[in-house]
């Protein structure tokens, strides 16, 4: 069975401070992991995916198979980063499941 | 249109009634996913289609829920004998799984069962 855990329901960070949103997964094979973001009154959209190892809007995430984690990081938070963040996992069978999400609130 | 379209955007119904929610995916996307999102929760997987067939329907909560995609494009999620606990936002997403697997979401259908 595949499972994603995002332990923080809400994370408040001051503008300019580093951000780390935690994501842990459980899966017996090699998963594909993503981060999706939902800004206020907008639809869910892809932020980044682990296979491309890219940096989007200053965010990065590294897949750590030993710790089964895929934490999202940004060195300096910006006010426009305030949003809901989700860490879905795609299994071999293309089933994609989501965690409960973390609300990131950037304080001025 | 260019994006995933879901109708209706809002549906209010009475307990026990039948409801249909429609999803029009991005043209050419072979995979289509349905999720349910309750307040304060993440998207909960319901079912996904690859073409016309349901590849995985393990998330459908019970036999009151059913989904079809007869021509491999538009999909309809059908809920019979609605209950108050069915109230949620129902999200649809499509993907070209031959590519990078990115999901493109619709804006959702908000269902309220009174």
PDB file of N, CA and C in Angstrom, chain B residues 51-107:
ATOM      1  N   UNK B  51      -7.809   5.614 -20.538  1.00  0.00           N
ATOM      2  CA  UNK B  51      -8.721   5.436 -21.663  1.00  0.00           C
ATOM      3  C   UNK B  51     -10.144   5.313 -21.159  1.00  0.00           C
ATOM      4  N   UNK B  52     -10.848   4.299 -21.645  1.00  0.00           N
ATOM      5  CA  UNK B  52     -12.247   4.119 -21.276  1.00  0.00           C
ATOM      6  C   UNK B  52     -12.423   3.285 -20.010  1.00  0.00           C
ATOM      7  N   UNK B  53     -11.417   2.537 -19.655  1.00  0.00           N
ATOM      8  CA  UNK B  53     -11.557   1.612 -18.536  1.00  0.00           C
ATOM      9  C   UNK B  53     -11.051   2.165 -17.224  1.00  0.00           C
ATOM     10  N   UNK B  54     -11.716   1.735 -16.139  1.00  0.00           N
ATOM     11  CA  UNK B  54     -11.264   2.122 -14.804  1.00  0.00           C
ATOM     12  C   UNK B  54     -10.070   1.256 -14.433  1.00  0.00           C
ATOM     13  N   UNK B  55      -8.896   1.871 -14.345  1.00  0.00           N
ATOM     14  CA  UNK B  55      -7.681   1.132 -14.015  1.00  0.00           C
ATOM     15  C   UNK B  55      -7.605   0.808 -12.530  1.00  0.00           C
ATOM     16  N   UNK B  56      -8.195   1.675 -11.717  1.00  0.00           N
ATOM     17  CA  UNK B  56      -8.167   1.461 -10.274  1.00  0.00           C
ATOM     18  C   UNK B  56      -9.349   2.208  -9.663  1.00  0.00           C
ATOM     19  N   UNK B  57     -10.296   1.467  -9.095  1.00  0.00           N
ATOM     20  CA  UNK B  57     -11.454   2.106  -8.459  1.00  0.00           C
ATOM     21  C   UNK B  57     -11.479   1.825  -6.957  1.00  0.00           C
ATOM     22  N   UNK B  58     -10.317   1.540  -6.415  1.00  0.00           N
ATOM     23  CA  UNK B  58     -10.235   1.119  -5.015  1.00  0.00           C
ATOM     24  C   UNK B  58     -10.614   2.216  -4.024  1.00  0.00           C
ATOM     25  N   UNK B  59     -10.656   3.455  -4.478  1.00  0.00           N
ATOM     26  CA  UNK B  59     -10.982   4.547  -3.572  1.00  0.00           C
ATOM     27  C   UNK B  59     -12.461   4.875  -3.482  1.00  0.00           C
ATOM     28  N   UNK B  60     -13.271   4.275  -4.320  1.00  0.00           N
ATOM     29  CA  UNK B  60     -14.710   4.551  -4.235  1.00  0.00           C
ATOM     30  C   UNK B  60     -15.214   4.029  -2.896  1.00  0.00           C
ATOM     31  N   UNK B  61     -15.871   4.885  -2.105  1.00  0.00           N
ATOM     32  CA  UNK B  61     -16.187   4.510  -0.728  1.00  0.00           C
ATOM     33  C   UNK B  61     -17.216   3.391  -0.582  1.00  0.00           C
ATOM     34  N   UNK B  62     -18.136   3.281  -1.501  1.00  0.00           N
ATOM     35  CA  UNK B  62     -19.156   2.220  -1.441  1.00  0.00           C
ATOM     36  C   UNK B  62     -19.874   2.158  -2.783  1.00  0.00           C
ATOM     37  N   UNK B  63     -20.838   1.259  -2.880  1.00  0.00           N
ATOM     38  CA  UNK B  63     -21.472   1.042  -4.185  1.00  0.00           C
ATOM     39  C   UNK B  63     -22.469   2.133  -4.568  1.00  0.00           C
ATOM     40  N   UNK B  64     -22.592   3.159  -3.756  1.00  0.00           N
ATOM     41  CA  UNK B  64     -23.405   4.310  -4.192  1.00  0.00           C
ATOM     42  C   UNK B  64     -22.645   5.176  -5.193  1.00  0.00           C
ATOM     43  N   UNK B  65     -21.336   4.998  -5.230  1.00  0.00           N
ATOM     44  CA  UNK B  65     -20.487   5.800  -6.110  1.00  0.00           C
ATOM     45  C   UNK B  65     -20.118   4.982  -7.346  1.00  0.00           C
ATOM     46  N   UNK B  66     -20.206   5.654  -8.490  1.00  0.00           N
ATOM     47  CA  UNK B  66     -19.860   4.987  -9.740  1.00  0.00           C
ATOM     48  C   UNK B  66     -19.336   6.040 -10.707  1.00  0.00           C
ATOM     49  N   UNK B  67     -18.407   5.672 -11.564  1.00  0.00           N
ATOM     50  CA  UNK B  67     -17.887   6.625 -12.545  1.00  0.00           C
ATOM     51  C   UNK B  67     -17.739   5.925 -13.889  1.00  0.00           C
ATOM     52  N   UNK B  68     -17.949   6.709 -14.940  1.00  0.00           N
ATOM     53  CA  UNK B  68     -17.826   6.179 -16.294  1.00  0.00           C
ATOM     54  C   UNK B  68     -17.031   7.137 -17.158  1.00  0.00           C
ATOM     55  N   UNK B  69     -16.488   6.584 -18.224  1.00  0.00           N
ATOM     56  CA  UNK B  69     -15.768   7.386 -19.213  1.00  0.00           C
ATOM     57  C   UNK B  69     -15.917   6.669 -20.558  1.00  0.00           C
ATOM     58  N   UNK B  70     -17.117   6.651 -21.101  1.00  0.00           N
ATOM     59  CA  UNK B  70     -17.463   5.760 -22.212  1.00  0.00           C
ATOM     60  C   UNK B  70     -16.657   5.947 -23.492  1.00  0.00           C
ATOM     61  N   UNK B  71     -16.209   7.159 -23.762  1.00  0.00           N
ATOM     62  CA  UNK B  71     -15.481   7.374 -25.017  1.00  0.00           C
ATOM     63  C   UNK B  71     -14.035   7.775 -24.762  1.00  0.00           C
ATOM     64  N   UNK B  72     -13.586   7.600 -23.547  1.00  0.00           N
ATOM     65  CA  UNK B  72     -12.191   7.899 -23.234  1.00  0.00           C
ATOM     66  C   UNK B  72     -11.877   9.373 -23.130  1.00  0.00           C
ATOM     67  N   UNK B  73     -12.933  10.179 -23.010  1.00  0.00           N
ATOM     68  CA  UNK B  73     -12.704  11.621 -22.855  1.00  0.00           C
ATOM     69  C   UNK B  73     -13.453  12.117 -21.618  1.00  0.00           C
ATOM     70  N   UNK B  74     -14.676  12.594 -21.810  1.00  0.00           N
ATOM     71  CA  UNK B  74     -15.479  13.095 -20.693  1.00  0.00           C
ATOM     72  C   UNK B  74     -15.776  11.959 -19.715  1.00  0.00           C
ATOM     73  N   UNK B  75     -15.751  12.315 -18.427  1.00  0.00           N
ATOM     74  CA  UNK B  75     -16.091  11.342 -17.393  1.00  0.00           C
ATOM     75  C   UNK B  75     -17.214  11.894 -16.520  1.00  0.00           C
ATOM     76  N   UNK B  76     -18.039  10.990 -16.026  1.00  0.00           N
ATOM     77  CA  UNK B  76     -19.114  11.379 -15.113  1.00  0.00           C
ATOM     78  C   UNK B  76     -19.000  10.571 -13.836  1.00  0.00           C
ATOM     79  N   UNK B  77     -19.011  11.259 -12.717  1.00  0.00           N
ATOM     80  CA  UNK B  77     -19.047  10.613 -11.402  1.00  0.00           C
ATOM     81  C   UNK B  77     -20.489  10.644 -10.938  1.00  0.00           C
ATOM     82  N   UNK B  78     -21.015   9.473 -10.594  1.00  0.00           N
ATOM     83  CA  UNK B  78     -22.431   9.361 -10.245  1.00  0.00           C
ATOM     84  C   UNK B  78     -22.545   8.935  -8.787  1.00  0.00           C
ATOM     85  N   UNK B  79     -23.387   9.613  -8.055  1.00  0.00           N
ATOM     86  CA  UNK B  79     -23.600   9.288  -6.641  1.00  0.00           C
ATOM     87  C   UNK B  79     -25.086   9.066  -6.430  1.00  0.00           C
ATOM     88  N   UNK B  80     -25.417   7.861  -5.977  1.00  0.00           N
ATOM     89  CA  UNK B  80     -26.818   7.526  -5.716  1.00  0.00           C
ATOM     90  C   UNK B  80     -27.125   7.717  -4.240  1.00  0.00           C
ATOM     91  N   UNK B  81     -28.391   7.986  -3.949  1.00  0.00           N
ATOM     92  CA  UNK B  81     -28.888   8.062  -2.562  1.00  0.00           C
ATOM     93  C   UNK B  81     -27.908   8.864  -1.700  1.00  0.00           C
ATOM     94  N   UNK B  82     -27.677  10.092  -2.106  1.00  0.00           N
ATOM     95  CA  UNK B  82     -26.670  10.916  -1.426  1.00  0.00           C
ATOM     96  C   UNK B  82     -26.931  11.023   0.064  1.00  0.00           C
ATOM     97  N   UNK B  83     -25.822  11.115   0.795  1.00  0.00           N
ATOM     98  CA  UNK B  83     -25.858  11.281   2.243  1.00  0.00           C
ATOM     99  C   UNK B  83     -25.122  12.564   2.609  1.00  0.00           C
ATOM    100  N   UNK B  84     -25.396  13.069   3.799  1.00  0.00           N
ATOM    101  CA  UNK B  84     -24.765  14.337   4.222  1.00  0.00           C
ATOM    102  C   UNK B  84     -23.244  14.208   4.229  1.00  0.00           C
ATOM    103  N   UNK B  85     -22.745  13.033   4.522  1.00  0.00           N
ATOM    104  CA  UNK B  85     -21.300  12.805   4.543  1.00  0.00           C
ATOM    105  C   UNK B  85     -20.643  12.845   3.170  1.00  0.00           C
ATOM    106  N   UNK B  86     -21.450  12.870   2.120  1.00  0.00           N
ATOM    107  CA  UNK B  86     -20.900  12.985   0.768  1.00  0.00           C
ATOM    108  C   UNK B  86     -20.533  14.426   0.429  1.00  0.00           C
ATOM    109  N   UNK B  87     -20.929  15.353   1.258  1.00  0.00           N
ATOM    110  CA  UNK B  87     -20.625  16.770   1.011  1.00  0.00           C
ATOM    111  C   UNK B  87     -19.114  16.974   0.987  1.00  0.00           C
ATOM    112  N   UNK B  88     -18.621  17.543  -0.097  1.00  0.00           N
ATOM    113  CA  UNK B  88     -17.177  17.737  -0.295  1.00  0.00           C
ATOM    114  C   UNK B  88     -16.974  18.439  -1.632  1.00  0.00           C
ATOM    115  N   UNK B  89     -15.710  18.739  -1.915  1.00  0.00           N
ATOM    116  CA  UNK B  89     -15.351  19.193  -3.259  1.00  0.00           C
ATOM    117  C   UNK B  89     -14.820  17.984  -4.014  1.00  0.00           C
ATOM    118  N   UNK B  90     -15.382  17.741  -5.183  1.00  0.00           N
ATOM    119  CA  UNK B  90     -14.950  16.627  -6.012  1.00  0.00           C
ATOM    120  C   UNK B  90     -14.051  17.182  -7.112  1.00  0.00           C
ATOM    121  N   UNK B  91     -12.814  16.700  -7.094  1.00  0.00           N
ATOM    122  CA  UNK B  91     -11.807  17.196  -8.027  1.00  0.00           C
ATOM    123  C   UNK B  91     -11.553  16.184  -9.133  1.00  0.00           C
ATOM    124  N   UNK B  92     -11.359  16.701 -10.310  1.00  0.00           N
ATOM    125  CA  UNK B  92     -10.985  15.872 -11.449  1.00  0.00           C
ATOM    126  C   UNK B  92      -9.641  16.365 -11.966  1.00  0.00           C
ATOM    127  N   UNK B  93      -8.814  15.438 -12.391  1.00  0.00           N
ATOM    128  CA  UNK B  93      -7.525  15.806 -12.983  1.00  0.00           C
ATOM    129  C   UNK B  93      -7.254  14.888 -14.164  1.00  0.00           C
ATOM    130  N   UNK B  94      -6.587  15.422 -15.172  1.00  0.00           N
ATOM    131  CA  UNK B  94      -6.196  14.588 -16.306  1.00  0.00           C
ATOM    132  C   UNK B  94      -4.690  14.649 -16.493  1.00  0.00           C
ATOM    133  N   UNK B  95      -4.184  13.647 -17.191  1.00  0.00           N
ATOM    134  CA  UNK B  95      -2.742  13.535 -17.363  1.00  0.00           C
ATOM    135  C   UNK B  95      -2.419  12.790 -18.642  1.00  0.00           C
ATOM    136  N   UNK B  96      -1.316  13.170 -19.236  1.00  0.00           N
ATOM    137  CA  UNK B  96      -0.769  12.408 -20.331  1.00  0.00           C
ATOM    138  C   UNK B  96       0.320  11.543 -19.726  1.00  0.00           C
ATOM    139  N   UNK B  97      -0.036  10.339 -19.312  1.00  0.00           N
ATOM    140  CA  UNK B  97       0.905   9.536 -18.550  1.00  0.00           C
ATOM    141  C   UNK B  97       2.112   9.104 -19.369  1.00  0.00           C
ATOM    142  N   UNK B  98       2.005   9.233 -20.653  1.00  0.00           N
ATOM    143  CA  UNK B  98       3.154   8.901 -21.483  1.00  0.00           C
ATOM    144  C   UNK B  98       4.266   9.911 -21.274  1.00  0.00           C
ATOM    145  N   UNK B  99       3.924  11.058 -20.731  1.00  0.00           N
ATOM    146  CA  UNK B  99       4.912  12.093 -20.467  1.00  0.00           C
ATOM    147  C   UNK B  99       5.416  12.030 -19.043  1.00  0.00           C
ATOM    148  N   UNK B 100       5.375  13.129 -18.369  1.00  0.00           N
ATOM    149  CA  UNK B 100       5.957  13.187 -17.041  1.00  0.00           C
ATOM    150  C   UNK B 100       4.954  12.949 -15.918  1.00  0.00           C
ATOM    151  N   UNK B 101       3.720  12.664 -16.260  1.00  0.00           N
ATOM    152  CA  UNK B 101       2.737  12.318 -15.248  1.00  0.00           C
ATOM    153  C   UNK B 101       2.139  13.490 -14.513  1.00  0.00           C
ATOM    154  N   UNK B 102       2.359  14.706 -14.995  1.00  0.00           N
ATOM    155  CA  UNK B 102       1.787  15.863 -14.314  1.00  0.00           C
ATOM    156  C   UNK B 102       0.268  15.803 -14.379  1.00  0.00           C
ATOM    157  N   UNK B 103      -0.368  16.053 -13.249  1.00  0.00           N
ATOM    158  CA  UNK B 103      -1.823  16.129 -13.186  1.00  0.00           C
ATOM    159  C   UNK B 103      -2.252  17.573 -13.416  1.00  0.00           C
ATOM    160  N   UNK B 104      -3.256  17.741 -14.272  1.00  0.00           N
ATOM    161  CA  UNK B 104      -3.859  19.053 -14.498  1.00  0.00           C
ATOM    162  C   UNK B 104      -5.256  18.999 -13.898  1.00  0.00           C
ATOM    163  N   UNK B 105      -5.475  19.854 -12.915  1.00  0.00           N
ATOM    164  CA  UNK B 105      -6.723  19.805 -12.157  1.00  0.00           C
ATOM    165  C   UNK B 105      -7.777  20.767 -12.687  1.00  0.00           C
ATOM    166  N   UNK B 106      -9.021  20.357 -12.496  1.00  0.00           N
ATOM    167  CA  UNK B 106     -10.129  21.268 -12.675  1.00  0.00           C
ATOM    168  C   UNK B 106     -10.331  22.078 -11.400  1.00  0.00           C
ATOM    169  N   UNK B 107     -11.319  22.957 -11.438  1.00  0.00           N
ATOM    170  CA  UNK B 107     -11.589  23.796 -10.263  1.00  0.00           C
ATOM    171  C   UNK B 107     -12.445  23.078  -9.230  1.00  0.00           C
TER     172      UNK B 107
END
